[in-house]
Phi, psi and omega in degrees: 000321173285333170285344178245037151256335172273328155319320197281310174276000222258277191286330145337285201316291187338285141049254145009267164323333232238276179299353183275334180267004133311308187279353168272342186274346159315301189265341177286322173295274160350293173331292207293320152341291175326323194267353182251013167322314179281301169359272167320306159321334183270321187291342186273350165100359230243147181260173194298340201255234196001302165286358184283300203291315192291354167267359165320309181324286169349279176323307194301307178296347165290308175271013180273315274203314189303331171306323178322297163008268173323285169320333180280287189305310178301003187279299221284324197093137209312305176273358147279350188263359183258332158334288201309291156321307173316273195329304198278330115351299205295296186309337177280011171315311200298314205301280187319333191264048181209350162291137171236049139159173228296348201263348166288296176326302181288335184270005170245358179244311197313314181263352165292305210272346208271303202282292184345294167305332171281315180297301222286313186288339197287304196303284192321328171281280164015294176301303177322276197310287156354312177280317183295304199260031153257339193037059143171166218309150151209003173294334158306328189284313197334268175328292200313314212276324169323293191326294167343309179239006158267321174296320193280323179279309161326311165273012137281302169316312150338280169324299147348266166321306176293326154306341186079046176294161172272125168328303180325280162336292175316309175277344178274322176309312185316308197305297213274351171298277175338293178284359132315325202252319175310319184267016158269309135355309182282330186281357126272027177283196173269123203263096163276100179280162146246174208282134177339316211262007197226142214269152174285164189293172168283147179293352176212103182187166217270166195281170185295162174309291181282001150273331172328292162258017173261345191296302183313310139329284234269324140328290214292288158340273198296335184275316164297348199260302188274355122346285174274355173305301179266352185244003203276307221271325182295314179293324158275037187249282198307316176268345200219013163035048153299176144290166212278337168261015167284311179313335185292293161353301193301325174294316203300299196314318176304259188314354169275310159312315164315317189270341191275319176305321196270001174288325190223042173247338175300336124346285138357294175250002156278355162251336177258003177091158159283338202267316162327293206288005193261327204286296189314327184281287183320326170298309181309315167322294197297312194289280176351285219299323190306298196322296164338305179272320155251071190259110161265012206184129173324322194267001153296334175266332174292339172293308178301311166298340198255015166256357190262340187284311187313330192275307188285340208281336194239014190266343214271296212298301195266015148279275167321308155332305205280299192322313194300007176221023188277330193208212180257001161264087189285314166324296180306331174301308186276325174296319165311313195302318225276334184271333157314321195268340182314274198336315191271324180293306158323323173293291184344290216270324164291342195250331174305320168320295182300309184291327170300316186317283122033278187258272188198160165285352190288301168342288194284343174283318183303317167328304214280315134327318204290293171317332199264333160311325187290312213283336162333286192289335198256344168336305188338275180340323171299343175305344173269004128259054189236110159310284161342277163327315193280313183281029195238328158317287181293327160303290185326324185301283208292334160356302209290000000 
């Protein structure tokens, strides 16, 4: 018996290991993107108000799409069906640098964004199951290593690019790097079937109520992360007139803090609960939006941000975590939270544009606070992935 309970934590562990190096190869795929944007805009012929609706495209094919998730894995089983999706996410690399004007360029981030999202809901229910049954956090390191492997493609894709590579070239040695390294991956995960006898979810269907509001959150986090992703380097250039490289400095520092938190935020939430630390994050957040908005000095606002990546960085991994442990579905459940997050990851960066338009950039950051706030008040809903609480719950219980 003992031996096969350390076989059993054995392979957990592997487990573990195994989807984390999923979620850096995920997150490397994003990376490599990001960075050969202007490329593709040059090569697609696309003016500026053009490439904003094709990056719209992403989002869109990600939440049209993300229930399918589900319905895939009950055919197939979690781990052929996260092979498959993966692959099929890594490979879709290729596509955008191979559009030569916009209406190609949208039917290649439509489907970029299509297969991401569906790998995404595929990977994170993995991560869930994996974590309930270590019993303990491990969706923060996930996501840190997602940070991990977007810094990592990004800086080959950097590189590239400083060489003058053709994008075309680039993403395809990534796609076939990435998928060749995904599906190796994959074969150590977890092959999680369902039971002969139990039916499957719909392939479409709206998310349950409580991703609804565990979702909201998980808004609020993301509408801040990506807000300051894309506008922190616009704001110390425009408002506080730094240099173009200092201003640059700031995303990267944002995402280097984003990544580092979340590596070493599981610790974090086996000792304080999920509901402690997104409240504790959110304070952190709020104060970082204020700094920001009266940053009488550049380094008062690098400061500010790099308390809103800090604030924010664990509310997306325990959003998901509570949905995946919300109902009888995790997947559908986590496919609800991941299209709410899409979506606020869609928004962010245009409505901060508009309300700046309006007003300021000071204006769209005090939102951008208001929202950091939110996360304060909304913490509660996380508790139905908040262990800590159940086992501190269940000591007091046996006390008794």
């Amino acid at each position: 018996m003992a031996q096969d309970v350390a076989f059993g934590k054995e392979r957990l562990k592997r487990a573990r290991y195994a989807v984390a190096a999923v979620f850096c190869v995920h997150g490397a795929v994003t990376g490599s993107f990001a960075t050969r944007i202007p490329w593709i805009q040059e090569h697609a012929g696309v003016s500026a108000g053009q490439l904003g609706l094709a990056l719209a495209f992403p989002a869109i094919g990600a939440s049209l799409v993300m229930p399918l998730a589900s319905a895939i894995s009950h055919r197939f089983g979690a781990r052929a069906a996260l092979r498959g999706l993966l692959a099929l996410w890594t490979l879709s690399l290729a596509l955008p640098s191979l559009a030569s004007n916009v209406y190609a360029l949208c039917a290649a981030l439509f489907v970029y964004g299509a297969t991401a999202g569906m790998s995404d809901v595929a990977m994170n229910a993995l991560g869930v199951e994996v974590e309930n049954r270590l019993d303990k956090s491990i969706m923060s390191s996930l996501h840190g290593m997602w940070s991990a492997g977007a810094l990592i493609g990004s800086a080959t894709g950097t590189l590239a690019a400083h060489l003058g590579g053709d994008a075309r070239l680039h993403h395809l040695v990534a796609a076939i790097v990435l998928t060749v390294l995904g599906a190796v991956f994959c074969q150590g995960v977890l092959d999680l079937r369902s039971a002969p006898d139990e039916e499957p979810p719909p392939r479409f269907a709206l998310p349950p109520r409580s991703a609804l509001v565990i979702g909201l959150v998980g808004f609020c986090g993301v509408f801040a992360e990506g807000a300051s992703l894309d506008w922190s380097a616009v704001y110390l250039k425009e408002q506080l007139g730094t240099s173009a490289g200092l201003a640059a400095a700031s995303t990267t520092a944002f995402a280097l803090t984003m990544a580092v938190t979340r590596l070493v935020g599981d610790k974090v939430v086996d000792r304080f609960g999920a509901v402690r630390t997104v409240r504790v994050g959110g304070l952190a957040a709020t104060l970082g939006g204020a700094l920001v908005v009266l940053a009488p000095h550049p380094a008062v606002a690098l400061a500010g941000f790099g308390l809103i990546g800090l604030g924010v960085a664990a509310v997306v991994p325990l959003a998901f975590a509570a949905a995946g442990r919300s109902g009888p579905n995790p997947s559908q459940a986590i496919a609800g939270v991941a299209t709410i997050t899409y979506t606020s990851g869609l928004i962010a960066p245009s409505a901060i544009g508009g309300v700046a338009d309006v007003t300021s950039l000071t204006v769209s950051f005090g939102l951008v606070t208001l929202l950091a706030f939110g996360l304060v008040l909304g913490a509660g809903v996380l508790r139905t992935g908040d262990r800590t609480a159940a086992r501190s719950g269940a000591g007091a219980e046996a006390r008794r």
